[in-house]
Amino acid sequence: MAKTTLTISSKNYSSWSLRGWLLAKFSGLDFEEIVTAPDDPSARAEILLLSSSILVPCLRHEGATVWDTLAIAEYLNEICPGAGLLPADRVQRAHCRSICGEIHSGFTTLRASLPVNLKGHFPGFKIWSRAQADIDRVCTIWRECLAKSGGPFLFGAQRTMADAMYAPVVTRFMTYDVRLEPKLAAYARTIMAMPEMKEWIDAALAEPADIEELEVEY
C-alpha cells in the first residue's frame, strides 16, 4: 500500500500548509511530509497569493488525492471520526463549519496586509483600516466561540478543525504585535503552546530561504 503523504510548502510563510498539516496531526493519521522548494513557482504563487487555484497542501491517502484545505478537513473527519475534528453536537458542527468556511474564503485584506512570517516580529506595525476590520471580525468569532464553549479551544476542551484553520491568524497576530483582549490573548497562547505548533515553528525557524517580497516592513 502506498504511503500517506502530505505535500506542503514553506513552513515559515505558508498559512495553508500549516492548516493542512495541523489537521493531519489532529486527526492522528500517520503521514510523510513532502516539502516543495521555496523557489518552486506553484509554491511561491500560493504563498504570495498570486494563484487562484491553491494546490498545496495536498493529501494523498489510499488512492485519494485531496488538495483543498476544507476538503482535507472533511476527508480526515470522515476517515478518522474519533479524532473529533468536528464537534459532536449538530448545532456546534454547523457553527464550526461556518467559521471554517469564512476563514477559508474571506479575510483577503488581512492575508495581504499581514502575511504569515514566523521568523518575523514587527512591533508597532501600522495596520490599515480594512485589515483592522478583518481583525475585528476574527476577534468577534473567537469571542463568541469561547463564550459558548468555555475554551480553552474554540469549541471547548477538544481541538477541532476550526483551531487548525485559525492557527495561522494567531501567528499573524504574534508577528505583527496585534493587541488582544485577555480572553483572546489566552486563546492565542493556547494555540501557540500546542506541541504541534512548537514543532512547526521550530522547523520554520530552521528554513534557510527567505522570500524577499514578504520581508519588507510596510
mmCIF file of C-alpha atoms in Angstrom:
data_model
loop_
_atom_site.group_PDB
_atom_site.id
_atom_site.type_symbol
_atom_site.label_atom_id
_atom_site.label_comp_id
_atom_site.label_asym_id
_atom_site.label_seq_id
_atom_site.Cartn_x
_atom_site.Cartn_y
_atom_site.Cartn_z
ATOM 1 C CA MET A 1 0.000 0.000 0.000
ATOM 2 C CA ALA A 2 1.321 3.451 -0.920
ATOM 3 C CA LYS A 3 2.408 5.720 1.902
ATOM 4 C CA THR A 4 0.133 8.518 3.018
ATOM 5 C CA THR A 5 1.772 11.820 2.096
ATOM 6 C CA LEU A 6 1.080 15.497 2.688
ATOM 7 C CA THR A 7 2.693 17.932 0.284
ATOM 8 C CA ILE A 8 3.345 21.336 1.831
ATOM 9 C CA SER A 9 5.351 24.445 1.042
ATOM 10 C CA SER A 10 7.333 26.834 3.268
ATOM 11 C CA LYS A 11 6.749 26.377 6.980
ATOM 12 C CA ASN A 12 7.757 29.980 7.611
ATOM 13 C CA TYR A 13 5.334 31.583 5.175
ATOM 14 C CA SER A 14 2.548 29.207 4.163
ATOM 15 C CA SER A 15 -0.679 29.560 6.104
ATOM 16 C CA TRP A 16 -2.457 26.902 4.044
ATOM 17 C CA SER A 17 0.316 24.371 4.557
ATOM 18 C CA LEU A 18 0.141 24.964 8.305
ATOM 19 C CA ARG A 19 -3.620 24.389 8.283
ATOM 20 C CA GLY A 20 -3.381 21.135 6.336
ATOM 21 C CA TRP A 21 -0.506 19.881 8.473
ATOM 22 C CA LEU A 22 -2.297 20.662 11.748
ATOM 23 C CA LEU A 23 -5.446 18.958 10.500
ATOM 24 C CA ALA A 24 -3.456 15.840 9.662
ATOM 25 C CA LYS A 25 -1.732 15.942 13.047
ATOM 26 C CA PHE A 26 -5.009 16.466 14.916
ATOM 27 C CA SER A 27 -6.530 13.500 13.079
ATOM 28 C CA GLY A 28 -3.795 11.150 14.254
ATOM 29 C CA LEU A 29 -3.147 9.984 10.696
ATOM 30 C CA ASP A 30 0.362 8.701 10.082
ATOM 31 C CA PHE A 31 1.772 10.590 7.095
ATOM 32 C CA GLU A 32 5.002 11.522 5.388
ATOM 33 C CA GLU A 33 5.774 15.155 4.564
ATOM 34 C CA ILE A 34 6.779 16.206 1.074
ATOM 35 C CA VAL A 35 8.091 19.770 1.110
ATOM 36 C CA THR A 36 8.221 21.770 -2.107
ATOM 37 C CA ALA A 37 11.223 24.035 -2.584
ATOM 38 C CA PRO A 38 10.680 27.752 -1.796
ATOM 39 C CA ASP A 39 11.623 28.637 -5.385
ATOM 40 C CA ASP A 40 9.021 26.281 -6.842
ATOM 41 C CA PRO A 41 6.715 28.516 -8.962
ATOM 42 C CA SER A 42 3.477 26.970 -7.676
ATOM 43 C CA ALA A 43 4.619 27.206 -4.053
ATOM 44 C CA ARG A 44 5.581 30.875 -4.459
ATOM 45 C CA ALA A 45 2.271 31.635 -6.156
ATOM 46 C CA GLU A 46 0.413 30.100 -3.234
ATOM 47 C CA ILE A 47 2.443 31.922 -0.588
ATOM 48 C CA LEU A 48 2.290 35.299 -2.355
ATOM 49 C CA LEU A 49 -1.475 34.996 -3.026
ATOM 50 C CA LEU A 50 -0.880 35.086 -6.768
ATOM 51 C CA SER A 51 -2.719 31.887 -7.583
ATOM 52 C CA SER A 52 -6.482 31.449 -7.573
ATOM 53 C CA SER A 53 -6.021 27.673 -7.607
ATOM 54 C CA ILE A 54 -4.181 26.591 -4.465
ATOM 55 C CA LEU A 55 -2.869 23.048 -4.832
ATOM 56 C CA VAL A 56 -0.826 22.966 -1.604
ATOM 57 C CA PRO A 57 -1.313 21.361 0.837
ATOM 58 C CA CYS A 58 -2.168 18.112 -0.897
ATOM 59 C CA LEU A 59 -3.057 14.909 0.947
ATOM 60 C CA ARG A 60 -2.648 11.543 -0.763
ATOM 61 C CA HIS A 61 -4.198 8.623 1.094
ATOM 62 C CA GLU A 62 -5.263 5.179 -0.149
ATOM 63 C CA GLY A 63 -5.884 6.305 -3.712
ATOM 64 C CA ALA A 64 -7.480 9.643 -2.796
ATOM 65 C CA THR A 65 -5.836 12.962 -3.687
ATOM 66 C CA VAL A 66 -7.238 15.907 -1.740
ATOM 67 C CA TRP A 67 -5.805 19.412 -2.127
ATOM 68 C CA ASP A 68 -8.342 21.938 -0.869
ATOM 69 C CA THR A 69 -7.841 22.600 2.843
ATOM 70 C CA LEU A 70 -11.517 22.357 3.768
ATOM 71 C CA ALA A 71 -11.802 19.190 1.679
ATOM 72 C CA ILE A 72 -8.795 17.787 3.560
ATOM 73 C CA ALA A 73 -10.515 18.635 6.859
ATOM 74 C CA GLU A 74 -13.745 16.900 5.853
ATOM 75 C CA TYR A 75 -11.881 13.909 4.423
ATOM 76 C CA LEU A 76 -9.863 13.468 7.614
ATOM 77 C CA ASN A 77 -13.030 13.765 9.682
ATOM 78 C CA GLU A 78 -14.552 11.005 7.549
ATOM 79 C CA ILE A 79 -11.645 8.557 7.831
ATOM 80 C CA CYS A 80 -10.725 9.445 11.432
ATOM 81 C CA PRO A 81 -14.119 10.079 13.067
ATOM 82 C CA GLY A 82 -12.759 9.502 16.556
ATOM 83 C CA ALA A 83 -10.350 12.435 16.279
ATOM 84 C CA GLY A 84 -13.107 14.967 16.941
ATOM 85 C CA LEU A 85 -12.229 17.344 14.110
ATOM 86 C CA LEU A 86 -15.872 18.413 14.196
ATOM 87 C CA PRO A 87 -17.896 18.891 17.391
ATOM 88 C CA ALA A 88 -20.282 16.111 18.380
ATOM 89 C CA ASP A 89 -23.254 18.456 18.695
ATOM 90 C CA ARG A 90 -25.170 19.200 15.467
ATOM 91 C CA VAL A 91 -25.511 22.938 16.116
ATOM 92 C CA GLN A 92 -21.854 23.266 17.077
ATOM 93 C CA ARG A 93 -20.842 21.312 13.960
ATOM 94 C CA ALA A 94 -22.752 23.793 11.830
ATOM 95 C CA HIS A 95 -21.101 26.702 13.628
ATOM 96 C CA CYS A 96 -17.666 25.128 13.254
ATOM 97 C CA ARG A 97 -18.157 24.552 9.532
ATOM 98 C CA SER A 98 -19.410 28.109 9.103
ATOM 99 C CA ILE A 99 -16.418 29.812 10.701
ATOM 100 C CA CYS A 100 -14.036 27.474 8.873
ATOM 101 C CA GLY A 101 -15.688 28.408 5.598
ATOM 102 C CA GLU A 102 -15.417 32.087 6.487
ATOM 103 C CA ILE A 103 -11.653 31.978 7.087
ATOM 104 C CA HIS A 104 -11.203 29.761 4.028
ATOM 105 C CA SER A 105 -12.814 32.186 1.601
ATOM 106 C CA GLY A 106 -12.574 35.590 3.278
ATOM 107 C CA PHE A 107 -10.252 37.954 5.126
ATOM 108 C CA THR A 108 -8.335 38.783 1.948
ATOM 109 C CA THR A 109 -7.086 42.140 3.249
ATOM 110 C CA LEU A 110 -5.770 40.515 6.414
ATOM 111 C CA ARG A 111 -3.929 37.916 4.336
ATOM 112 C CA ALA A 112 -2.356 40.514 2.060
ATOM 113 C CA SER A 113 -1.547 43.106 4.739
ATOM 114 C CA LEU A 114 -0.248 40.758 7.440
ATOM 115 C CA PRO A 115 1.351 37.813 5.609
ATOM 116 C CA VAL A 116 2.435 34.838 7.672
ATOM 117 C CA ASN A 117 6.100 35.162 8.631
ATOM 118 C CA LEU A 118 7.055 33.084 11.649
ATOM 119 C CA LYS A 119 10.623 34.382 11.693
ATOM 120 C CA GLY A 120 9.474 37.988 11.701
ATOM 121 C CA HIS A 121 8.402 40.304 14.501
ATOM 122 C CA PHE A 122 7.240 43.823 13.706
ATOM 123 C CA PRO A 123 6.204 45.691 16.874
ATOM 124 C CA GLY A 124 4.329 48.910 16.179
ATOM 125 C CA PHE A 125 3.266 47.641 12.749
ATOM 126 C CA LYS A 126 0.790 50.027 11.121
ATOM 127 C CA ILE A 127 -2.456 48.202 10.395
ATOM 128 C CA TRP A 128 -4.665 49.518 7.607
ATOM 129 C CA SER A 129 -8.308 50.197 8.426
ATOM 130 C CA ARG A 130 -9.582 47.423 6.133
ATOM 131 C CA ALA A 131 -7.205 44.936 7.738
ATOM 132 C CA GLN A 132 -8.388 46.120 11.159
ATOM 133 C CA ALA A 133 -11.946 45.293 10.111
ATOM 134 C CA ASP A 134 -10.832 41.738 9.354
ATOM 135 C CA ILE A 135 -9.026 41.552 12.703
ATOM 136 C CA ASP A 136 -12.167 42.774 14.475
ATOM 137 C CA ARG A 137 -14.237 40.086 12.757
ATOM 138 C CA VAL A 138 -11.781 37.352 13.773
ATOM 139 C CA CYS A 139 -11.925 38.604 17.355
ATOM 140 C CA THR A 140 -15.731 38.503 17.267
ATOM 141 C CA ILE A 141 -15.653 34.903 16.027
ATOM 142 C CA TRP A 142 -13.221 33.852 18.740
ATOM 143 C CA ARG A 143 -15.094 35.770 21.439
ATOM 144 C CA GLU A 144 -18.440 34.156 20.548
ATOM 145 C CA CYS A 145 -16.972 30.642 20.323
ATOM 146 C CA LEU A 146 -15.108 30.885 23.617
ATOM 147 C CA ALA A 147 -18.117 32.387 25.397
ATOM 148 C CA LYS A 148 -20.278 29.444 24.320
ATOM 149 C CA SER A 149 -17.726 26.674 24.804
ATOM 150 C CA GLY A 150 -15.752 27.932 27.792
ATOM 151 C CA GLY A 151 -12.479 27.192 25.974
ATOM 152 C CA PRO A 152 -9.624 26.636 26.021
ATOM 153 C CA PHE A 153 -10.163 25.843 22.321
ATOM 154 C CA LEU A 154 -12.851 27.402 20.145
ATOM 155 C CA PHE A 155 -15.290 24.552 20.746
ATOM 156 C CA GLY A 156 -14.220 23.528 24.216
ATOM 157 C CA ALA A 157 -11.673 21.060 25.506
ATOM 158 C CA GLN A 158 -11.257 19.277 22.167
ATOM 159 C CA ARG A 159 -9.277 20.749 19.303
ATOM 160 C CA THR A 160 -11.323 20.905 16.124
ATOM 161 C CA MET A 161 -10.743 21.856 12.519
ATOM 162 C CA ALA A 162 -11.595 25.438 13.498
ATOM 163 C CA ASP A 163 -8.474 25.703 15.652
ATOM 164 C CA ALA A 164 -6.356 24.445 12.759
ATOM 165 C CA MET A 165 -7.979 26.905 10.367
ATOM 166 C CA TYR A 166 -7.423 29.908 12.654
ATOM 167 C CA ALA A 167 -3.927 28.949 13.872
ATOM 168 C CA PRO A 168 -2.173 30.945 11.097
ATOM 169 C CA VAL A 169 -4.157 34.005 12.170
ATOM 170 C CA VAL A 170 -2.774 33.550 15.680
ATOM 171 C CA THR A 171 0.747 33.605 14.253
ATOM 172 C CA ARG A 172 -0.069 36.751 12.275
ATOM 173 C CA PHE A 173 -1.208 38.462 15.474
ATOM 174 C CA MET A 174 2.048 37.459 17.168
ATOM 175 C CA THR A 175 4.242 38.560 14.251
ATOM 176 C CA TYR A 176 2.592 41.978 13.868
ATOM 177 C CA ASP A 177 2.042 42.630 17.570
ATOM 178 C CA VAL A 178 -1.756 42.795 17.365
ATOM 179 C CA ARG A 179 -3.167 43.611 20.788
ATOM 180 C CA LEU A 180 -5.855 41.232 22.048
ATOM 181 C CA GLU A 181 -8.214 41.370 24.998
ATOM 182 C CA PRO A 182 -7.261 38.958 27.814
ATOM 183 C CA LYS A 183 -9.538 36.020 26.889
ATOM 184 C CA LEU A 184 -8.493 36.145 23.247
ATOM 185 C CA ALA A 185 -4.830 36.514 24.186
ATOM 186 C CA ALA A 186 -5.203 33.413 26.370
ATOM 187 C CA TYR A 187 -6.643 31.510 23.408
ATOM 188 C CA ALA A 188 -3.737 32.656 21.235
ATOM 189 C CA ARG A 189 -1.277 31.422 23.857
ATOM 190 C CA THR A 190 -3.092 28.080 23.989
ATOM 191 C CA ILE A 191 -2.668 27.640 20.246
ATOM 192 C CA MET A 192 0.983 28.686 20.275
ATOM 193 C CA ALA A 193 1.693 26.287 23.164
ATOM 194 C CA MET A 194 0.412 23.204 21.335
ATOM 195 C CA PRO A 195 3.242 20.683 20.742
ATOM 196 C CA GLU A 196 2.322 20.601 17.058
ATOM 197 C CA MET A 197 2.718 24.366 16.753
ATOM 198 C CA LYS A 198 6.060 24.264 18.522
ATOM 199 C CA GLU A 199 7.240 21.531 16.145
ATOM 200 C CA TRP A 200 6.100 23.528 13.100
ATOM 201 C CA ILE A 201 7.652 26.790 14.322
ATOM 202 C CA ASP A 202 10.982 25.136 15.138
ATOM 203 C CA ALA A 203 11.095 23.798 11.573
ATOM 204 C CA ALA A 204 10.089 27.195 10.183
ATOM 205 C CA LEU A 205 12.889 28.933 12.050
ATOM 206 C CA ALA A 206 15.351 26.434 10.611
ATOM 207 C CA GLU A 207 14.346 27.123 6.998
ATOM 208 C CA PRO A 208 17.315 28.666 5.169
ATOM 209 C CA ALA A 209 15.455 30.577 2.479
ATOM 210 C CA ASP A 210 13.634 33.894 2.744
ATOM 211 C CA ILE A 211 11.135 35.323 0.297
ATOM 212 C CA GLU A 212 12.122 38.962 -0.187
ATOM 213 C CA GLU A 213 8.598 40.071 -1.079
ATOM 214 C CA LEU A 214 7.442 39.128 2.423
ATOM 215 C CA GLU A 215 10.370 40.646 4.293
ATOM 216 C CA VAL A 216 9.503 44.298 3.665
ATOM 217 C CA GLU A 217 8.319 46.323 6.657
ATOM 218 C CA TYR A 218 5.427 48.469 5.441
#
